[in-house]
Short mmCIF file of C-alpha atoms in Angstrom, two decimals:
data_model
loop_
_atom_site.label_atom_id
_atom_site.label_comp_id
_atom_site.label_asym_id
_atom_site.label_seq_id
_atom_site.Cartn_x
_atom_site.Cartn_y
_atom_site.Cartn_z
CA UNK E 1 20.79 5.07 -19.96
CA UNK E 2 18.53 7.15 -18.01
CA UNK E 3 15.31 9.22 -20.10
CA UNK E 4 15.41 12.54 -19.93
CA UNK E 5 12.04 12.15 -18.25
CA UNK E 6 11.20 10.02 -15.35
CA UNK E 7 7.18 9.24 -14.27
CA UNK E 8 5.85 6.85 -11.53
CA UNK E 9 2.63 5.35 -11.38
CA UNK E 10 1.48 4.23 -8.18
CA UNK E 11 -1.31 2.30 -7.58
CA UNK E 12 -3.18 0.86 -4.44
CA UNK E 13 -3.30 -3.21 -4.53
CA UNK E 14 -7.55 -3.56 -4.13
CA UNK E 15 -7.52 -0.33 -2.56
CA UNK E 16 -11.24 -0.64 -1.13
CA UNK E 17 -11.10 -4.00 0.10
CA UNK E 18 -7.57 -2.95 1.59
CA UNK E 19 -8.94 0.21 3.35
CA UNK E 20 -11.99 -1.91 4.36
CA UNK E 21 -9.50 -4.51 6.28
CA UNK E 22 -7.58 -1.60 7.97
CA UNK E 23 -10.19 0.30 8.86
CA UNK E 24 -12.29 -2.79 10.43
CA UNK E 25 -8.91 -3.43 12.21
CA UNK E 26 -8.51 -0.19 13.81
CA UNK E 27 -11.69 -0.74 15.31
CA UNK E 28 -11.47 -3.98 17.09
CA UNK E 29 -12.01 -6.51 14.52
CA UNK E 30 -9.82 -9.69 14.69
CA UNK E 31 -10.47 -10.51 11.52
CA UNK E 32 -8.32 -9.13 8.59
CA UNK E 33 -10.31 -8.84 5.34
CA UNK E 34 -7.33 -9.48 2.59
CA UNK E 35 -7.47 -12.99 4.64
CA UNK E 36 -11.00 -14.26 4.12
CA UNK E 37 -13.55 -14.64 1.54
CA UNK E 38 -14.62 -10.55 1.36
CA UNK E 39 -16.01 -8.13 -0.34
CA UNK E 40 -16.97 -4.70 -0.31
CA UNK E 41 -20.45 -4.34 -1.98
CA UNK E 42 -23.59 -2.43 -2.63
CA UNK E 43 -26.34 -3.90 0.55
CA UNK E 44 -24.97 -6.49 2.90
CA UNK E 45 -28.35 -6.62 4.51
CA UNK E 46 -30.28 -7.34 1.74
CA UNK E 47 -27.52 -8.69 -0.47
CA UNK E 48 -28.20 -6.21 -3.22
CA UNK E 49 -26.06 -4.33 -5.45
CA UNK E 50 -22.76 -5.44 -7.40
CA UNK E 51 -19.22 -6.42 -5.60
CA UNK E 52 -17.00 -3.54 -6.20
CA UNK E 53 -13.90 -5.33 -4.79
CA UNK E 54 -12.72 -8.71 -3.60
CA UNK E 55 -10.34 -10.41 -1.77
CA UNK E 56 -7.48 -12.93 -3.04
CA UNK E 57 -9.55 -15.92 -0.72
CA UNK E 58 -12.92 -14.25 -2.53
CA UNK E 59 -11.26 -14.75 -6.25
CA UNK E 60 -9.78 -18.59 -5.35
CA UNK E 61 -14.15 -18.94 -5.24
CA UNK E 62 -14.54 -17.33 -8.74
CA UNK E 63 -15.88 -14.05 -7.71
CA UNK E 64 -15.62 -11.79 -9.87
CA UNK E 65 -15.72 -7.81 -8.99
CA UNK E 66 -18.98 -6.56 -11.12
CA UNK E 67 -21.15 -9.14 -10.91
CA UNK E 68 -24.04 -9.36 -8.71
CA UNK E 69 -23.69 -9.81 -5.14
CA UNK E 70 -26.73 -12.78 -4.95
CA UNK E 71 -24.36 -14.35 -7.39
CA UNK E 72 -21.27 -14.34 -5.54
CA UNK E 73 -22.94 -15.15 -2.57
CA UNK E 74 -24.21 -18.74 -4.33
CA UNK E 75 -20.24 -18.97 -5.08
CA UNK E 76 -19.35 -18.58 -1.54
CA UNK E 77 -22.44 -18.58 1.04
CA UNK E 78 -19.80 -17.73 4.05
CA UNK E 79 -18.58 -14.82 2.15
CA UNK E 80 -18.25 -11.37 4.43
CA UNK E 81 -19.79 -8.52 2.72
CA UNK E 82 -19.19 -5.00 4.02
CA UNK E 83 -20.26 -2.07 2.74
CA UNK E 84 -18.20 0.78 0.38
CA UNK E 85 -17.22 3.74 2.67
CA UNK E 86 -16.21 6.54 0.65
CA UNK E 87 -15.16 9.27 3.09
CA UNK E 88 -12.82 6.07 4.28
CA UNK E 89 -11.22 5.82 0.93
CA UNK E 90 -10.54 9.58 0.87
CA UNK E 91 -8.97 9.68 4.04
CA UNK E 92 -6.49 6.80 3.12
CA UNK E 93 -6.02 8.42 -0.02
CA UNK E 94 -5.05 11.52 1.58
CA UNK E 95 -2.71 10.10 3.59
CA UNK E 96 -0.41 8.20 1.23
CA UNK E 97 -0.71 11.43 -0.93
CA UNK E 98 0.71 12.98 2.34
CA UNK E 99 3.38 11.00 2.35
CA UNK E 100 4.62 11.03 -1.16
CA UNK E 101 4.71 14.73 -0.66
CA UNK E 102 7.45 14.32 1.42
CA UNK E 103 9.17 13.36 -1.52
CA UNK E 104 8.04 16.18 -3.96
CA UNK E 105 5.40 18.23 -5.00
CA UNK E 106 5.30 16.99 -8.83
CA UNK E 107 2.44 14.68 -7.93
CA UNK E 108 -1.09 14.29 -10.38
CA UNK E 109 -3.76 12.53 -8.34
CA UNK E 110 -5.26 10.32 -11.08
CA UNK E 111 -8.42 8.82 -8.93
CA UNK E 112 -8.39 7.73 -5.44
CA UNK E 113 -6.08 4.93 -5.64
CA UNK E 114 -3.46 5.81 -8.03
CA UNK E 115 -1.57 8.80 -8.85
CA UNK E 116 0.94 9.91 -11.27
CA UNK E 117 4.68 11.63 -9.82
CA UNK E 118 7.13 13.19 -12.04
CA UNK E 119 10.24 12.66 -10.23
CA UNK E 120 12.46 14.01 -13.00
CA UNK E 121 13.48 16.46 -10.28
CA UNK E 122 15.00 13.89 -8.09
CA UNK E 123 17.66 12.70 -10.55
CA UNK E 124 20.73 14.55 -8.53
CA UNK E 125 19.18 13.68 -4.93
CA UNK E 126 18.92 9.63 -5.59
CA UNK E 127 22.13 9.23 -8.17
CA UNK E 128 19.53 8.20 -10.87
CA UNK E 129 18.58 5.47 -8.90
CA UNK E 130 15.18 5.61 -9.35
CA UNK E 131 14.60 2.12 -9.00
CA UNK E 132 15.67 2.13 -5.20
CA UNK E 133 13.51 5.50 -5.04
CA UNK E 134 10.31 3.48 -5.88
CA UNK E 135 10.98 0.84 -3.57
CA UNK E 136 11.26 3.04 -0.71
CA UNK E 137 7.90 4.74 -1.78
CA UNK E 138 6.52 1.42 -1.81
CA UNK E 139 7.76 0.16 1.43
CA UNK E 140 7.15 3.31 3.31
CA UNK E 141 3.89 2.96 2.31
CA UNK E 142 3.18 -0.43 3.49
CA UNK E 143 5.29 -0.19 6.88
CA UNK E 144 3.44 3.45 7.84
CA UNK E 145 -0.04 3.02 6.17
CA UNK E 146 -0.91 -0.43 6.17
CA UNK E 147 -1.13 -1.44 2.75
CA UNK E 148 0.18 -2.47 -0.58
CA UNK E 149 0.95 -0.35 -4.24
CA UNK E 150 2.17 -1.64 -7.56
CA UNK E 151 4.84 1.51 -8.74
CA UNK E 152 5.49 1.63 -12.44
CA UNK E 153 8.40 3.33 -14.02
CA UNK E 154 8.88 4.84 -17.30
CA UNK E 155 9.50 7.62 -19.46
CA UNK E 156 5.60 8.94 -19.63
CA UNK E 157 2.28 8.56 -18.09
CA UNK E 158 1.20 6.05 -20.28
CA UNK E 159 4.13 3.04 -19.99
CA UNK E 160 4.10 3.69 -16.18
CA UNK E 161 0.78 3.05 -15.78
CA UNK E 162 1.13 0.08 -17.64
CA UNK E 163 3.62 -0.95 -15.64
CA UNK E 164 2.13 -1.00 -12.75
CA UNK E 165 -0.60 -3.16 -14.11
CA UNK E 166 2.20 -6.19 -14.09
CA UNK E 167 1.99 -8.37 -11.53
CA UNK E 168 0.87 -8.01 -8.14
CA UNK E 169 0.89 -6.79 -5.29
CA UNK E 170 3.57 -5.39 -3.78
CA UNK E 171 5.82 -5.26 -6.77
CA UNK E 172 7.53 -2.18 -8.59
CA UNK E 173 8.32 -2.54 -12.24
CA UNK E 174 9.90 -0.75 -15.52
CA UNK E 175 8.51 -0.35 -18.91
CA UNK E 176 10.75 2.00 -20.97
CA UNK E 177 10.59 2.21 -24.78
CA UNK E 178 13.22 -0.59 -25.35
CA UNK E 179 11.14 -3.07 -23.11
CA UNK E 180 7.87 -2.15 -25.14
CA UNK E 181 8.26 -4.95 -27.38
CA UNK E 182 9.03 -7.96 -24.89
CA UNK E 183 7.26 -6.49 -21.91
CA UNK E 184 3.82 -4.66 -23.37
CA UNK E 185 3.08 -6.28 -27.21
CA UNK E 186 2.52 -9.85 -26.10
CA UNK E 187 -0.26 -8.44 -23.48
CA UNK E 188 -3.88 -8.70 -25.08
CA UNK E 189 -5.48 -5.78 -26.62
CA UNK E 190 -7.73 -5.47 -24.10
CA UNK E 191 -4.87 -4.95 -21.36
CA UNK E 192 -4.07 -1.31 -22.92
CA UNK E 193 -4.94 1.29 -21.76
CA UNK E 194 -8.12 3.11 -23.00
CA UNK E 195 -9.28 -0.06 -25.01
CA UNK E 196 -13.16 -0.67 -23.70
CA UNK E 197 -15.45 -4.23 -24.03
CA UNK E 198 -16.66 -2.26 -27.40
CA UNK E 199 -13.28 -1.21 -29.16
CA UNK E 200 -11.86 -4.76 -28.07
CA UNK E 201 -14.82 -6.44 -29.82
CA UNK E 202 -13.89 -4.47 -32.92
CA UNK E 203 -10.02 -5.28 -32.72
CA UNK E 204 -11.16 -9.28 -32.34
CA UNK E 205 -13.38 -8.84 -35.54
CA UNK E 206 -10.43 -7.30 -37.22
CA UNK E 207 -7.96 -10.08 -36.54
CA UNK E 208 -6.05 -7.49 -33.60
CA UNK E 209 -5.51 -10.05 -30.98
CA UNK E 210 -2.12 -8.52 -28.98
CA UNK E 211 -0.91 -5.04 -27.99
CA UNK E 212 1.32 -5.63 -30.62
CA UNK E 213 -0.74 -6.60 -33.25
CA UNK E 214 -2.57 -2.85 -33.07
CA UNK E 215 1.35 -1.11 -32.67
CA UNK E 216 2.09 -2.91 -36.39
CA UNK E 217 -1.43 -1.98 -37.57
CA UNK E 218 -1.36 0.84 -40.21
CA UNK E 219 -2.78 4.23 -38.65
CA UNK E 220 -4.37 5.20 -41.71
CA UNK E 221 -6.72 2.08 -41.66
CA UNK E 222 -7.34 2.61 -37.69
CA UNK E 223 -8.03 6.10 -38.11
CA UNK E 224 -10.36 5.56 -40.88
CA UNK E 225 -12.38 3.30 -38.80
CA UNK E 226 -11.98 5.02 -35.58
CA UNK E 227 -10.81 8.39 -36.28
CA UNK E 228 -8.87 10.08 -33.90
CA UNK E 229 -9.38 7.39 -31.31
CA UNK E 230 -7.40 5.06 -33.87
CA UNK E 231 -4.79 7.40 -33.85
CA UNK E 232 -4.37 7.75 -30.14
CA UNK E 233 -4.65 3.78 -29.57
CA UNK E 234 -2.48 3.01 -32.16
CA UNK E 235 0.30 5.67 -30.26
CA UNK E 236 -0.58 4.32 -26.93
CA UNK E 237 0.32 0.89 -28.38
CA UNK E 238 3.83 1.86 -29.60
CA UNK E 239 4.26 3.76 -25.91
CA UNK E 240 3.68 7.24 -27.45
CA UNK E 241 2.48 9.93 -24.84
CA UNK E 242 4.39 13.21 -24.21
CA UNK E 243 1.19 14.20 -21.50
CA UNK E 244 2.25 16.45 -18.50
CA UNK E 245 1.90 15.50 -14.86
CA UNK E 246 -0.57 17.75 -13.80
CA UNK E 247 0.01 18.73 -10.09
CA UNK E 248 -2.48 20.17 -8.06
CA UNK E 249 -3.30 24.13 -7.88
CA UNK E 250 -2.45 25.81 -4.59
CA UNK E 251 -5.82 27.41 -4.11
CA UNK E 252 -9.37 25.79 -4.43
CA UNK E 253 -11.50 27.03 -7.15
CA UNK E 254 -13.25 23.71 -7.14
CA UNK E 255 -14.21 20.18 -5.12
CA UNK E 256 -14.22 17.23 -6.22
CA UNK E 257 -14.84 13.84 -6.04
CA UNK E 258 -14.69 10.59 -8.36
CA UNK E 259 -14.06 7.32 -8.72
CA UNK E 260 -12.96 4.31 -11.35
CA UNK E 261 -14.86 0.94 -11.15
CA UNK E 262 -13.28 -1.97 -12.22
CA UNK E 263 -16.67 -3.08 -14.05
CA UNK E 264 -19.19 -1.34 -16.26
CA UNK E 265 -21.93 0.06 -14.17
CA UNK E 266 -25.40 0.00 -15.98
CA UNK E 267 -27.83 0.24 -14.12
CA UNK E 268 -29.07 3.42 -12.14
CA UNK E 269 -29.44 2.11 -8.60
CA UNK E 270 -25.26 1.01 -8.43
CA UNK E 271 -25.04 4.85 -10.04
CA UNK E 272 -26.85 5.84 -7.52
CA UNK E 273 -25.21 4.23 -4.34
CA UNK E 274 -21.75 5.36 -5.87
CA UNK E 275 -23.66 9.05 -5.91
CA UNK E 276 -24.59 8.85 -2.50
CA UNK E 277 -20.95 7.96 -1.54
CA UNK E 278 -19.36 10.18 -3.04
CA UNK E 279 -21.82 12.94 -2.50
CA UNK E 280 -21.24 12.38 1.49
CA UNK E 281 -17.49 13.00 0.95
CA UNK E 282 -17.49 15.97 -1.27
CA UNK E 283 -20.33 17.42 1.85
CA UNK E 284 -17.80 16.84 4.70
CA UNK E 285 -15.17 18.48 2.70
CA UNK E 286 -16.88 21.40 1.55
CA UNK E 287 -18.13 21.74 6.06
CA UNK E 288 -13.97 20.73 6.44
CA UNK E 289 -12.75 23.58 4.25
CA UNK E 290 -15.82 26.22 6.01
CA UNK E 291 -16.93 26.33 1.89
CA UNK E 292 -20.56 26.51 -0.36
CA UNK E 293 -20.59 25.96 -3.51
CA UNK E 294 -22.55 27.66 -5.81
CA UNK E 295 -22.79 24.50 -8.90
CA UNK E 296 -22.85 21.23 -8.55
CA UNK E 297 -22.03 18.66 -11.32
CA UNK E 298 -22.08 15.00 -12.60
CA UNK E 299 -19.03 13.94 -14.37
CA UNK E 300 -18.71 10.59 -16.36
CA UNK E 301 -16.60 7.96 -18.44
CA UNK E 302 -18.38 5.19 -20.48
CA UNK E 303 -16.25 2.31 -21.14
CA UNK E 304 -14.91 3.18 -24.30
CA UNK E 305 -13.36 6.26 -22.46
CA UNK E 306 -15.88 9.18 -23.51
CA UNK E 307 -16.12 11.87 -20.67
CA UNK E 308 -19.36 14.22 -20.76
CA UNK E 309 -21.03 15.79 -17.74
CA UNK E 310 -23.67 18.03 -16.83
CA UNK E 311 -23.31 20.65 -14.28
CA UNK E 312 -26.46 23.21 -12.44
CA UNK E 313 -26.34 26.30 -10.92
CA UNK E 314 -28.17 26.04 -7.41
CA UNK E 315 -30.03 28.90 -5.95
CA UNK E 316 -28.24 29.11 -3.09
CA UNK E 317 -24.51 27.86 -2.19
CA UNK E 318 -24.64 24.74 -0.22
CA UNK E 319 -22.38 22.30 1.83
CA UNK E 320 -25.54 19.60 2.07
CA UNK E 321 -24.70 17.08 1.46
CA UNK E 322 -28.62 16.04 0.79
CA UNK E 323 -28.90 19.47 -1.50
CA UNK E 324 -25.39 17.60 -3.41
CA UNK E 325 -26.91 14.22 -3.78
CA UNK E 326 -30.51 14.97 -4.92
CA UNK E 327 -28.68 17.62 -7.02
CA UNK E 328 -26.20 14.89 -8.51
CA UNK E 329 -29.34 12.45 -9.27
CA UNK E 330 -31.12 15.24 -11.27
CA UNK E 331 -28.06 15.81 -13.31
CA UNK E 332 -27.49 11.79 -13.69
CA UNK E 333 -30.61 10.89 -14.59
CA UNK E 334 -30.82 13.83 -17.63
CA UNK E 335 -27.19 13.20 -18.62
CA UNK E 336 -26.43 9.25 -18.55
CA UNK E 337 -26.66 7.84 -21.97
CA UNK E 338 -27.55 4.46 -20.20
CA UNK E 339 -24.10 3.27 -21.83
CA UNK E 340 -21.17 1.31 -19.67
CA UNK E 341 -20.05 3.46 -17.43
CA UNK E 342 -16.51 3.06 -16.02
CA UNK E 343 -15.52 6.42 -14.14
CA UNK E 344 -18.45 8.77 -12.29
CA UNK E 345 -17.97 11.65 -9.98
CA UNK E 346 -19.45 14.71 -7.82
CA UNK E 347 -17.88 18.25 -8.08
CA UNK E 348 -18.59 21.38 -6.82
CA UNK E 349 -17.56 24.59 -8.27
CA UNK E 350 -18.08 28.57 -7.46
CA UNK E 351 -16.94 27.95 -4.01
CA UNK E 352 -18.10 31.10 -1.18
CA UNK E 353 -17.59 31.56 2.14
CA UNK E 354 -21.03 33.19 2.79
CA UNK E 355 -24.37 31.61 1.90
CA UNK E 356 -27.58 32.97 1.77
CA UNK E 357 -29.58 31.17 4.80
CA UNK E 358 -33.16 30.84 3.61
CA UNK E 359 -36.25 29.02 4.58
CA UNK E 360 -37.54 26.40 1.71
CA UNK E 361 -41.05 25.90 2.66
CA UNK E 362 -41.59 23.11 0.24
CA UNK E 363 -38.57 21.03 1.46
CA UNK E 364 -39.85 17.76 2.96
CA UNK E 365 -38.71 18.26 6.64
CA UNK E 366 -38.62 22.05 6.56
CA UNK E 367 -35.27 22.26 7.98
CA UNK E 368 -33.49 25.70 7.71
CA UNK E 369 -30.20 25.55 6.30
CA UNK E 370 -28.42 26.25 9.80
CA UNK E 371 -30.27 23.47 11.35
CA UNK E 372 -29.48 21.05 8.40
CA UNK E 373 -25.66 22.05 8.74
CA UNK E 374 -25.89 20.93 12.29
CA UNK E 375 -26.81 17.31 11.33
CA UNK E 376 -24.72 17.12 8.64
CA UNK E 377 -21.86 18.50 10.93
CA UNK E 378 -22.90 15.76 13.76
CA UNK E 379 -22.62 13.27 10.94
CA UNK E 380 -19.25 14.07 10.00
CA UNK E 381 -17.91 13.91 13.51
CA UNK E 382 -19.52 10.17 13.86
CA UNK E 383 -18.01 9.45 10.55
CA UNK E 384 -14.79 10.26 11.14
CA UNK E 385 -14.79 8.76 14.84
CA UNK E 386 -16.36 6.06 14.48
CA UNK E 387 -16.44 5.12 10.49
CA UNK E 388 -18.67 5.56 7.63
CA UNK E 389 -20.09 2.46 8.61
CA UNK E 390 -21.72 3.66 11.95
CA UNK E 391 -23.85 6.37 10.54
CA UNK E 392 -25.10 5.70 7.18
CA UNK E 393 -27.66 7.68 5.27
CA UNK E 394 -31.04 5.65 4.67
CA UNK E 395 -30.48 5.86 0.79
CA UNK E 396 -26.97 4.06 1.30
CA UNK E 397 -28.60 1.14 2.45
CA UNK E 398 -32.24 1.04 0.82
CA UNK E 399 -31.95 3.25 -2.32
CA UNK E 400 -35.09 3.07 -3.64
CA UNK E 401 -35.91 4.44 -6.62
CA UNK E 402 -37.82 7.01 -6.41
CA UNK E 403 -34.91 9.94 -6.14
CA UNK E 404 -37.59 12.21 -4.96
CA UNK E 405 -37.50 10.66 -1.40
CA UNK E 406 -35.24 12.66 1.34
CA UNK E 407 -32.50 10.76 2.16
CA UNK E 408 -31.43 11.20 5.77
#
């Protein structure tokens, strides 16, 4: 029997290291990074940083995406290590978004690799086939863009995003409530959803080894130690989520940009790469769009799935992507609880069309703001010529830490 509701989850197999590959291809390379012992990390000069992604070859050496890159490089001396390029991801992103558009409009961009689509709509149009439906998503998307998804299917957000979680790549699968039990409750605990390194430990301690040993947990007891957490982990574990796919607003009231790591980031100089990064994309977009925006914020998830941010109004409305970043480290550096953090983004808000040009005599290279937005303009046209990889601020590559420093 078909739900009443139907929700896919698609999500990019190693979606950096996958855009990495493609994009090195398109420019020449004969060597394709899903093949060979890769990854995308922090400083491939000076072998700093963590590895943010791997390939398959990379994992048959025991690297593991997280740990330090001096590490993984004693695990593999002949590994390649290129560098994350964020504006690359986003443009990627884009353009499989862009294609499941063609589909419908009922689409919820989750992060940059993985979206939610409610294609409840569709029922009449593919004779409730929906399982041929995902496979054509999923093979349009390899034989037009180049890469691989996992699509999960369910009745909510939740068991499809599970689903796609099976295994991989290249694979769609189903999780509806009557495949909970044989499917989902023999995972570990620590495979659902929204269960951190710190709730897991607590779920060991209290003898909760399996997804289904928290479903047949009494919610009293969880909420009593967790409170409404233990509640919403304990529905999660019986597949209980009625959330909405949120699709996108027609008009811009803010920009965004963010990101989920596969690993806890705790220190501030990986913070502060993935700032840069993402900082640099949100810039071109604002130039893109002909937009300034007026606040600028930090927004992040620790790894027990707490979200707080910070957010400052500028004096004046800004597409710098300097201005952005130096803003974003301010707000970081008063905000971060120096906790796990698995989810960090840039956005901009109080978008205008019409700054106020002014001359900041105490700015280190006493650059007007038109003469700034020429470089950053010349930038973006490198970028997206050439590759992030071409033109690379000098904080991408040796981010000291001293935040203070200009950064072009």
């Amino acid at each position: 029997m078909v739900p009443e509701r139907v929700i896919f989850h698609i999500d990019v197999n190693s979606a950096y290291l996958s855009w990495e590959a493609l994009e090195l291809l398109k420019q020449g390379s004969n060597i394709d990074l899903r093949t060979v012992p890769s990854i995308v990390a922090g400083d491939p000069s000076k072998r700093r940083g963590v590895v943010l992604a791997k390939s398959i070859p990379a994992k048959k050496y025991g690297i593991i995406t997280g740990e330090p890159v001096v590490k993984a490089v004693k695990k593999c001396p002949a590994v390649k290590i290129v560098p994350p390029s964020h504006d690359v991801y986003a443009r990627y992103s884009k353009a499989m978004t862009d294609l499941l558009y063609s589909f419908t409009p009922d689409i919820e961009k989750y992060s940059i690799d993985e979206c939610f689509i409610d294609v409840t709509g569709l029922k009449l149009k593919y004779k409730n086939d929906f399982l041929s439906l995902a496979y054509l998503m999923k093979n349009r998307i390899r034989d037009e863009l180049g890469f691989t998804v996992n699509i999960g299917i369910s009745e909510n957000k939740l068991l499809a995003k599970m689903a796609s979680d099976f295994k991989k790549p290249d694979r769609v699968h189903t999780l509806f409530r009557e495949e909970i039990q044989e499917k989902m409750w023999p995972l570990p605990v620590s495979r659902l959803f929204m269960v951190g390194k710190a709730s897991n430990a607590k779920f060991q301690v209290m003898g909760i080894k399996t997804i289904g040993d928290l479903a047949r947990t009494d919610v009293v007891l969880l909420e009593q130690k967790f409170g409404k957490y233990g509640r919403m982990i304990w529905e999660y574990a019986n597949g209980i989520d009625d959330s909405a796919v949120q699709t996108q607003e027609s008009e811009a009231k803010d920009l965004s940009n963010e990101t989920t790591v596969e690993f806890d980031i705790t220190d501030r100089e990986t913070a502060r790469l993935y700032l840069l990064s993402l900082s640099e994309t949100v810039g071109m977009r604002l130039r893109k769009a002909g937009l300034y925006a007026g606040v600028i914020a930090v927004n992040l998830k620790n790894s027990n799935f707490e979200s707080y941010s910070r957010r400052k109004k500028i004096g004046n409305p800004t597409q710098d992507t300097n201005v952005i970043f130096k803003t974003a480290i301010e707000l970081f550096d008063t905000v971060w609880r120096n906790d796990p953090i698995r989810l960090i983004g840039v956005a901009t808000s109080e978008l205008v069309r019409e700054p106020v040009e002014q001359l900041n005599m105490f700015d280190n290279l006493l650059i007007k703001q038109s003469e700034r937005k020429k470089l950053n303009e010349s930038i973006d046209k490198i970028r997206e010529k050439y590759g992030s990889k071409y033109i690379v601020r000098g904080s991408l590559l040796n981010f000291s830490k001293d935040s203070n420093k200009d950064t072009e």
